[in-house]
mmCIF file of C-alpha atoms in Angstrom:
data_model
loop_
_atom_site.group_PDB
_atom_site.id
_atom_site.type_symbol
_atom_site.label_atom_id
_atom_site.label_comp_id
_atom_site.label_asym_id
_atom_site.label_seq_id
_atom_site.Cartn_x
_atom_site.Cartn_y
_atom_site.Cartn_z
ATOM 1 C CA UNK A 1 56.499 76.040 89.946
ATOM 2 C CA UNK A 2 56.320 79.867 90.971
ATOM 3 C CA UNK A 3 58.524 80.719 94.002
ATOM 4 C CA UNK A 4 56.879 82.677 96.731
ATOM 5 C CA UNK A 5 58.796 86.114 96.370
ATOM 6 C CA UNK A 6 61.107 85.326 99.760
ATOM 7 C CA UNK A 7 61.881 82.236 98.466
ATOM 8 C CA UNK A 8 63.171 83.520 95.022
ATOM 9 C CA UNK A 9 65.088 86.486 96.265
ATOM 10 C CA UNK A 10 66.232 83.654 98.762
ATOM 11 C CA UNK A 11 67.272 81.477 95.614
ATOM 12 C CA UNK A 12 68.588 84.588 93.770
ATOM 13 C CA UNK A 13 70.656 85.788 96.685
ATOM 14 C CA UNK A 14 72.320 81.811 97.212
ATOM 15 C CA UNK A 15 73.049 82.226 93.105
ATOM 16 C CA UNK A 16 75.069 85.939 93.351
ATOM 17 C CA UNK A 17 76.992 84.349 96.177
ATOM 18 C CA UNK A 18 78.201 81.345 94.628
ATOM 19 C CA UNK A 19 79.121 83.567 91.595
ATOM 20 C CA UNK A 20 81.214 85.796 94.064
ATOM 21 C CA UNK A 21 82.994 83.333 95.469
ATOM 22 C CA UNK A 22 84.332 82.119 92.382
ATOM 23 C CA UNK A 23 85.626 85.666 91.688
ATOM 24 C CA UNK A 24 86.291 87.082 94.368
ATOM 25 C CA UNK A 25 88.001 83.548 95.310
ATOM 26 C CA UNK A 26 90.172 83.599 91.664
ATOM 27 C CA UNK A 27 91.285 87.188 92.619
ATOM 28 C CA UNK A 28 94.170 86.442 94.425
ATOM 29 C CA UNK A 29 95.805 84.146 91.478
ATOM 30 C CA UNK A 30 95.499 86.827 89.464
ATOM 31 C CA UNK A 31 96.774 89.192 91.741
ATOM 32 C CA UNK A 32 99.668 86.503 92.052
ATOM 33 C CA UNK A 33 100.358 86.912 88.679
ATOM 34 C CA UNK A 34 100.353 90.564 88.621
ATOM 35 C CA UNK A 35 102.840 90.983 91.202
ATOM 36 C CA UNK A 36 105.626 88.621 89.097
ATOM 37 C CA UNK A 37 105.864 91.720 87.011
ATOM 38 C CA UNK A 38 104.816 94.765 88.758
ATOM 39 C CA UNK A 39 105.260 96.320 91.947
ATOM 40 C CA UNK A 40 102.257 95.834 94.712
ATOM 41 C CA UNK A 41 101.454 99.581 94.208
ATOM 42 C CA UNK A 42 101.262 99.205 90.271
ATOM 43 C CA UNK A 43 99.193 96.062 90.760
ATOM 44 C CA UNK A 44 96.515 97.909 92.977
ATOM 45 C CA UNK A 45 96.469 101.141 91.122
ATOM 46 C CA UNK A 46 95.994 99.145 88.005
ATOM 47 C CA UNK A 47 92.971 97.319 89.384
ATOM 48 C CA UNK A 48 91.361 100.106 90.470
ATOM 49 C CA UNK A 49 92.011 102.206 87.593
ATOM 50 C CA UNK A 50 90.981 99.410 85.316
ATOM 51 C CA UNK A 51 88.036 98.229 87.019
ATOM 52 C CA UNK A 52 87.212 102.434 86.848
ATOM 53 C CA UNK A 53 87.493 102.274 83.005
ATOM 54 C CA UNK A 54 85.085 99.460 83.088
ATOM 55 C CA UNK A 55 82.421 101.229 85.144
ATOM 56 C CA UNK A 56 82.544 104.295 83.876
ATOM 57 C CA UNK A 57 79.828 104.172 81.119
ATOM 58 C CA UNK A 58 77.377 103.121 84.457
ATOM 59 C CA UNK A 59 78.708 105.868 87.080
ATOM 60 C CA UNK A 60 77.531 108.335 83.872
ATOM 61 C CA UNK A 61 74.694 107.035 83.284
ATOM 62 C CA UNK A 62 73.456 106.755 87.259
ATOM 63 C CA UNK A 63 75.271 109.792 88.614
ATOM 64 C CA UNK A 64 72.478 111.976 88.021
ATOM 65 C CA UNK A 65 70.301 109.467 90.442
ATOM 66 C CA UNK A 66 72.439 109.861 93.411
ATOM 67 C CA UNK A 67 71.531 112.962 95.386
ATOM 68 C CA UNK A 68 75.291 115.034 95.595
ATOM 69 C CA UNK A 69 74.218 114.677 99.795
ATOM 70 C CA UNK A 70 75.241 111.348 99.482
ATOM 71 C CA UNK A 71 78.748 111.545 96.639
ATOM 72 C CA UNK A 72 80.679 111.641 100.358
ATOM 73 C CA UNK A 73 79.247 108.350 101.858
ATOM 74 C CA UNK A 74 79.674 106.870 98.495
ATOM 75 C CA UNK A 75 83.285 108.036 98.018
ATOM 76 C CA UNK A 76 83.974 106.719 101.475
ATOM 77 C CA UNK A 77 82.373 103.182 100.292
ATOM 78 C CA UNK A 78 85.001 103.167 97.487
ATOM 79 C CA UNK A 79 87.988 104.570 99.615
ATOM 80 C CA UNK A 80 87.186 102.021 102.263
ATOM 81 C CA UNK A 81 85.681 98.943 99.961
ATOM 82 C CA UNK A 82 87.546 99.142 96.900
ATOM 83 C CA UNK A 83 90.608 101.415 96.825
ATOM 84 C CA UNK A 84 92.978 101.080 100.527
ATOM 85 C CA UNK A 85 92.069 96.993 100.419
ATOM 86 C CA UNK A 86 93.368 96.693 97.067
ATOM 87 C CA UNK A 87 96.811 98.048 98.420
ATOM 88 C CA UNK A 88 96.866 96.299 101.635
ATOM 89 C CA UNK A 89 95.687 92.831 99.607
ATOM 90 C CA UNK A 90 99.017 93.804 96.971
ATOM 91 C CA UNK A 91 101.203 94.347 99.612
ATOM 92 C CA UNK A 92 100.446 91.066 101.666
ATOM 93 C CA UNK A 93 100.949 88.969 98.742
ATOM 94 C CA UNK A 94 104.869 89.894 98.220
ATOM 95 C CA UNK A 95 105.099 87.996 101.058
ATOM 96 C CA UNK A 96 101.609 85.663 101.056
ATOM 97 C CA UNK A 97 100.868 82.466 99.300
ATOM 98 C CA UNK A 98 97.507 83.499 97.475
ATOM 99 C CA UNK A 99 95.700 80.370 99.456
ATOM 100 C CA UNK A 100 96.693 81.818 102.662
ATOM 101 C CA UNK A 101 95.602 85.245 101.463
ATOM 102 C CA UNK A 102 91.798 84.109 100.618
ATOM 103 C CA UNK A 103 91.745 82.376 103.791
ATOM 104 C CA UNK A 104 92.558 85.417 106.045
ATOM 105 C CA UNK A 105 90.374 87.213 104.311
ATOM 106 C CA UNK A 106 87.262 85.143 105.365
ATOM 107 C CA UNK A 107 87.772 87.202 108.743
ATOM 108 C CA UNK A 108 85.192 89.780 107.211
ATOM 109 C CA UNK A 109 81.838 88.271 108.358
ATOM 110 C CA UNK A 110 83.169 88.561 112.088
ATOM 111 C CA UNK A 111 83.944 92.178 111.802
ATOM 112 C CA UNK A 112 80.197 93.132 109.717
ATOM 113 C CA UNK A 113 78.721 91.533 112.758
ATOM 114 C CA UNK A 114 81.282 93.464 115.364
ATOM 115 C CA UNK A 115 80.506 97.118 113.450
ATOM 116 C CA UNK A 116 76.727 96.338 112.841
ATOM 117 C CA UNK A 117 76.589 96.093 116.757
ATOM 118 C CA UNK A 118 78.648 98.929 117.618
ATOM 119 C CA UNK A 119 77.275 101.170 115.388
ATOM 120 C CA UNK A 120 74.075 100.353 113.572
ATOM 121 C CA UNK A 121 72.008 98.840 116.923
ATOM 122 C CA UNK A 122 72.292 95.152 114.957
ATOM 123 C CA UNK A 123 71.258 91.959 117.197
ATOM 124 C CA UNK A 124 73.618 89.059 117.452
ATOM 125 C CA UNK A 125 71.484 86.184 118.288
ATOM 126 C CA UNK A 126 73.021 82.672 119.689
ATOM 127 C CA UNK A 127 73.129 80.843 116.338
ATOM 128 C CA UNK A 128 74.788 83.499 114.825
ATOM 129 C CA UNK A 129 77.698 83.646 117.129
ATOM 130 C CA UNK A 130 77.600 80.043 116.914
ATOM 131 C CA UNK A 131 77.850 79.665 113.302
ATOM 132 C CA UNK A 132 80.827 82.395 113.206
ATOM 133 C CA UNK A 133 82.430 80.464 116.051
ATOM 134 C CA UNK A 134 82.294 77.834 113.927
ATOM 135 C CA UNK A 135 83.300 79.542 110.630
ATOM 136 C CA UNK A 136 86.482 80.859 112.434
ATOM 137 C CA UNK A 137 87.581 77.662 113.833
ATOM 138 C CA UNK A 138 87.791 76.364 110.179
ATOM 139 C CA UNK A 139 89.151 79.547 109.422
ATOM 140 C CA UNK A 140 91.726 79.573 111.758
ATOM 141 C CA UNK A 141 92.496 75.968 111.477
ATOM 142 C CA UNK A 142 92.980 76.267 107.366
ATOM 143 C CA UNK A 143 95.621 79.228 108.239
ATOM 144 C CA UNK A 144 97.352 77.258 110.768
ATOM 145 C CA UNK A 145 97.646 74.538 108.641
ATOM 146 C CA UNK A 146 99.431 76.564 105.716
ATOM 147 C CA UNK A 147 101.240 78.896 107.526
ATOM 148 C CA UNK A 148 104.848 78.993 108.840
ATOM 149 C CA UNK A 149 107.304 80.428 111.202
ATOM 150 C CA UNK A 150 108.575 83.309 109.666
ATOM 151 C CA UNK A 151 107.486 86.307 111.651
ATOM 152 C CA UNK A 152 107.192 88.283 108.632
ATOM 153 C CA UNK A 153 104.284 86.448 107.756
ATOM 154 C CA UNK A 154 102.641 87.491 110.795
ATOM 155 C CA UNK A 155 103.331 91.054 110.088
ATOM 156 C CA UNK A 156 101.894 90.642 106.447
ATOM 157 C CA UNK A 157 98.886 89.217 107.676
ATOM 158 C CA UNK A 158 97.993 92.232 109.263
ATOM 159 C CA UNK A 159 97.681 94.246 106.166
ATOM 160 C CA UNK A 160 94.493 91.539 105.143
ATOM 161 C CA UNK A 161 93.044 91.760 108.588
ATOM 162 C CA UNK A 162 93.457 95.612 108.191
ATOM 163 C CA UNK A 163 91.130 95.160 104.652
ATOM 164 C CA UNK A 164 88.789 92.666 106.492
ATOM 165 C CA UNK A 165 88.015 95.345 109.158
ATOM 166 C CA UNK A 166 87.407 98.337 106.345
ATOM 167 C CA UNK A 167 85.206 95.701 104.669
ATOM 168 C CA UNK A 168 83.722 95.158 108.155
ATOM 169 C CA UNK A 169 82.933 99.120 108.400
ATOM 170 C CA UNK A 170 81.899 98.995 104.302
ATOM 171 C CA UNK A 171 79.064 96.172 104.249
ATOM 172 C CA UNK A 172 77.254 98.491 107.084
ATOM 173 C CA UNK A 173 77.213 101.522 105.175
ATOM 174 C CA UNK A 174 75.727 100.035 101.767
ATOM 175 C CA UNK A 175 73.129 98.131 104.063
ATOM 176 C CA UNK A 176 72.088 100.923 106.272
ATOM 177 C CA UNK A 177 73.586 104.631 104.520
ATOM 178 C CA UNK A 178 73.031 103.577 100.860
ATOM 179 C CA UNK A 179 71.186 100.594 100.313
ATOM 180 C CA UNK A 180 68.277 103.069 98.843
ATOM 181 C CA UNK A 181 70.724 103.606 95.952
ATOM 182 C CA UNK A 182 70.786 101.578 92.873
ATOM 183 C CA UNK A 183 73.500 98.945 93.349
ATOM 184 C CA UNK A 184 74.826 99.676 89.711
ATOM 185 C CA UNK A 185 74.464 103.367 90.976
ATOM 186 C CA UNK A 186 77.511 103.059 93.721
ATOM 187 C CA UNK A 187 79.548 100.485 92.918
ATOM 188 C CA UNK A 188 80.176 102.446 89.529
ATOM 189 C CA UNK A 189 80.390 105.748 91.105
ATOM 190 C CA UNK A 190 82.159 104.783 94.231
ATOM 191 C CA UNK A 191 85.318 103.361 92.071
ATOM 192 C CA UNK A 192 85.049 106.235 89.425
ATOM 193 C CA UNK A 193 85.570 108.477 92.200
ATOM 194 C CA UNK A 194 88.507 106.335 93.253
ATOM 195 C CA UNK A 195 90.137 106.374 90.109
ATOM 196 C CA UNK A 196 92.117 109.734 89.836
ATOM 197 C CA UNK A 197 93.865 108.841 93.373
ATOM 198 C CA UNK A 198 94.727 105.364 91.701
ATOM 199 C CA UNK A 199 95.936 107.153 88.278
ATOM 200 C CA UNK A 200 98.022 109.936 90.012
ATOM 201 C CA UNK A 201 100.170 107.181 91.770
ATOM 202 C CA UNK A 202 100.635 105.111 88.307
ATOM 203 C CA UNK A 203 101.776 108.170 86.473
ATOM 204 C CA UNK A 204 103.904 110.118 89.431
ATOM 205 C CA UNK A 205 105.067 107.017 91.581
ATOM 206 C CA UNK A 206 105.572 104.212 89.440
ATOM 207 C CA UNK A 207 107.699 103.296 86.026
ATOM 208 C CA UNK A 208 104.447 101.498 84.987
ATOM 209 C CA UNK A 209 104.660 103.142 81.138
ATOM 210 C CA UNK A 210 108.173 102.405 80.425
ATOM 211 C CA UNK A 211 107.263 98.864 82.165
ATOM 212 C CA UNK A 212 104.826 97.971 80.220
ATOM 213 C CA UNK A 213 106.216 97.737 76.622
ATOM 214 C CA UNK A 214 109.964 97.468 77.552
ATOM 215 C CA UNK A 215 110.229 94.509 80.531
ATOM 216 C CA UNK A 216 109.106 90.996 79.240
ATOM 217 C CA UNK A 217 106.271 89.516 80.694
ATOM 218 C CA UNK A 218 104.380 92.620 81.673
ATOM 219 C CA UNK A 219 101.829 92.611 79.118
ATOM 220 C CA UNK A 220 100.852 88.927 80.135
ATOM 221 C CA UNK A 221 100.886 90.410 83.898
ATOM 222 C CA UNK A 222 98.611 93.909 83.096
ATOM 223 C CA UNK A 223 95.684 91.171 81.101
ATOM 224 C CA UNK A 224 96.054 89.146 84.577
ATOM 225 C CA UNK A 225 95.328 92.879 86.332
ATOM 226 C CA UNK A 226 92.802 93.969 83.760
ATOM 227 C CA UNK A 227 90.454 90.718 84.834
ATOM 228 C CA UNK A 228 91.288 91.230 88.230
ATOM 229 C CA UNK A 229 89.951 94.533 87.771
ATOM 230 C CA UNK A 230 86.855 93.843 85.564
ATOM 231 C CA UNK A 231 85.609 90.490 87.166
ATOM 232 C CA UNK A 232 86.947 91.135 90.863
ATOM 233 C CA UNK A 233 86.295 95.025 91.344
ATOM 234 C CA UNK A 234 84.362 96.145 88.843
ATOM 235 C CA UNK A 235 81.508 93.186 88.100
ATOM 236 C CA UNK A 236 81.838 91.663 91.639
ATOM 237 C CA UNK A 237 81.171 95.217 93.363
ATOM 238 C CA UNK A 238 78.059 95.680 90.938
ATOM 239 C CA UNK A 239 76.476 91.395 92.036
ATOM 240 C CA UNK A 240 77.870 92.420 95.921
ATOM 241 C CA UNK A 241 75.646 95.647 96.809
ATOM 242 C CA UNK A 242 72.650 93.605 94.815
ATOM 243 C CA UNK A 243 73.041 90.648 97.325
ATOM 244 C CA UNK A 244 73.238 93.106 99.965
ATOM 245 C CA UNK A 245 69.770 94.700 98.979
ATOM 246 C CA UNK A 246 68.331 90.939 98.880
ATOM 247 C CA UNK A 247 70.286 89.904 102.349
ATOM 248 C CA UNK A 248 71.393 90.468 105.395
ATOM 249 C CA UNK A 249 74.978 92.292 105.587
ATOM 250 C CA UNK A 250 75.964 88.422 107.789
ATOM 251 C CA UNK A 251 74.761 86.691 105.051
ATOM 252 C CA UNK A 252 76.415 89.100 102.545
ATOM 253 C CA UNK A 253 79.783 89.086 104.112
ATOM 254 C CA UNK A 254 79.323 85.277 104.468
ATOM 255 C CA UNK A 255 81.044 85.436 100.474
ATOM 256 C CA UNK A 256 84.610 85.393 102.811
ATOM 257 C CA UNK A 257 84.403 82.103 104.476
ATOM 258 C CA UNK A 258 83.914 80.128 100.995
ATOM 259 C CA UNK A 259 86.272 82.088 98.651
ATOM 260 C CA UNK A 260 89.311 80.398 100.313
ATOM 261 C CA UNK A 261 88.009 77.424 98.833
ATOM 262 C CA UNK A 262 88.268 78.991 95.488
ATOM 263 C CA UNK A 263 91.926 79.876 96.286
ATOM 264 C CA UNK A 264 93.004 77.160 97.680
ATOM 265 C CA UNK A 265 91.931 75.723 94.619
ATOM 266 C CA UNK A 266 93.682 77.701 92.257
ATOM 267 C CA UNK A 267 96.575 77.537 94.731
ATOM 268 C CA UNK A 268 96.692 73.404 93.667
ATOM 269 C CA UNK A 269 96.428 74.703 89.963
ATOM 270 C CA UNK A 270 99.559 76.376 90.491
ATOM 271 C CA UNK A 271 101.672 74.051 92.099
ATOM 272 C CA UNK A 272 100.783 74.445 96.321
ATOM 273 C CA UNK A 273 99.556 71.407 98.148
ATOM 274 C CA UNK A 274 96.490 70.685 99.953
ATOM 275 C CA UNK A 275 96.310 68.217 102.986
ATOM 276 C CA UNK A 276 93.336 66.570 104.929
ATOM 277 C CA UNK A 277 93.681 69.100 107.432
ATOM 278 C CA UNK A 278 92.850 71.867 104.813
ATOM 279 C CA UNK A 279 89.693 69.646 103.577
ATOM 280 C CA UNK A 280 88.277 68.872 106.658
ATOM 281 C CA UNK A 281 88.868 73.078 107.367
ATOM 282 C CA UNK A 282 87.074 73.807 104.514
ATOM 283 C CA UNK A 283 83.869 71.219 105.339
ATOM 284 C CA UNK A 284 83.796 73.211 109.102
ATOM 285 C CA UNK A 285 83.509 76.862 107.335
ATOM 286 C CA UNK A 286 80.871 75.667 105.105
ATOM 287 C CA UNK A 287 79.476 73.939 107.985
ATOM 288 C CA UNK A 288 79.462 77.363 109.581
ATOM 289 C CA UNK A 289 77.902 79.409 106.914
ATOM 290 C CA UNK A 290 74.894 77.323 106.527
ATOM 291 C CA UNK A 291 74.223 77.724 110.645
ATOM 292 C CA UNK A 292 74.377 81.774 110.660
ATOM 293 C CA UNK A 293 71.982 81.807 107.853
ATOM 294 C CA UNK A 294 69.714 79.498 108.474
ATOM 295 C CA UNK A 295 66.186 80.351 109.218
#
């Protein structure tokens, strides 16, 4: 049976996202795992840089399609997309289960929406708010129901919902400054432009060399970073600015509400505990999703 064509970018678009949320959502394990042997600086720099070395043979081979008017936007879409959330994600999780990490981070969607209105004339209509209403309850419920006292987990949080709001800002300029541009084209470009900020602090700020070879268990931890780098920066920027093209930035951003379902998951995996609570949390987000995007 042949699709009609909004139907099959409609199908195509539903296929990239469940593919991001299992990557993006597996991202914070592995940043987990970075951080056991490296510093939160080392792990971000190392993702970047890595993720750079990755999409490097694509940001040569598109760089000549992307007028030089537009190398400032799409350094800004790395500085703000890729590069400063990597650090604020590193430095959360010293002090951040990864679950609770993935969950915070499904705060995106609200700030797209929030920035789209402010600054690119977009129209919230009723069932939007009220499937983001409902997307946050989950949202807010699942964090309540793994987080604790401790005051510096407060303060931590605020470096994700930092990274949510640049993502906020990010998703608006690849729909509505960039989304001309090949989506190969930017994500490739955007983090090879990032990566001589990320190499400079490896090289002058860090011991990551001597590290490496001479401390035992950081070569496990740098093939944990290298994937992180690969699958969640490098490949996952390349499938998120196509699913842009094919959706709405909402729908897009929507990726944030089921990756903590992902972590959560690997959270089990690795010895945390999940309760009804956190179930029934999850079932209201995906609840959620399905009303903002449904036609």
């Amino acid at each position: 049976m042949i699709l009609p064509k909004s139907m099959h970018s409609r199908v195509h678009a539903w296929f990239i996202l469940i593919i991001l949320t299992v990557i993006w959502g597996s991202s914070f394990i592995l940043m987990k795992k970075g951080l056991v042997a490296f510093s939160s600086g080392e792990v971000a720099a190392l993702r970047i840089f890595t993720a750079s070395l990755f999409m490097l043979p694509f940001a040569i081979s598109w760089m000549k399609q992307v007028p030089r008017s537009e190398y400032k936007i799409v350094f800004l879409s790395g500085l703000i997309g890729s590069l400063i959330p990597a650090f604020l994600f590193a430095v959360a999780q010293t002090k951040l289960d990864s679950a609770i990490t993935g969950i915070i981070n499904s705060l995106t969607p609200v700030f797209v929406i929030l920035v789209g209105a402010a600054l690119f004339s977009q129209k919230i209509s009723l069932k939007m708010i009220l499937g983001l209403l409902l997307a946050l309850l989950g949202t807010l419920a699942l964090m309540r129901s793994g987080s604790d006292s401790d005051l510096s987990v407060n303060f931590y949080a605020g470096f994700i919902i930092l990274a949510t709001i640049l993502y906020g800002f990010n998703v608006n300029i690849l729909k509505f400054r960039l989304s001309e541009i090949n989506p190969i084209a930017v994500s490739s470009i955007s983090i090879v432009l990032c990566a001589p900020i990320a190499l400079i602090h490896l090289l002058f700020f860090t011991d990551f060399l001597n590290q490496l070879f001479y401390v035992e268990g950081t070569v496990l931890a740098f093939g944990y970073i290298s994937l992180l780098g690969v699958f969640g920066t490098g490949l996952a920027l390349i499938l998120f600015n196509f699913l842009i093209r094919l959706a709405t930035p909402l729908f897009a951003s929507s990726v944030t509400y089921l990756i903590p379902i992902v972590a959560v998951f690997w959270g089990i995996v690795d010895g945390e505990t999940l309760s009804i609570l956190q179930f029934g949390s999850m079932a209201v987000i995906i609840g959620g999703v399905y009303l903002a995007n449904k036609k």
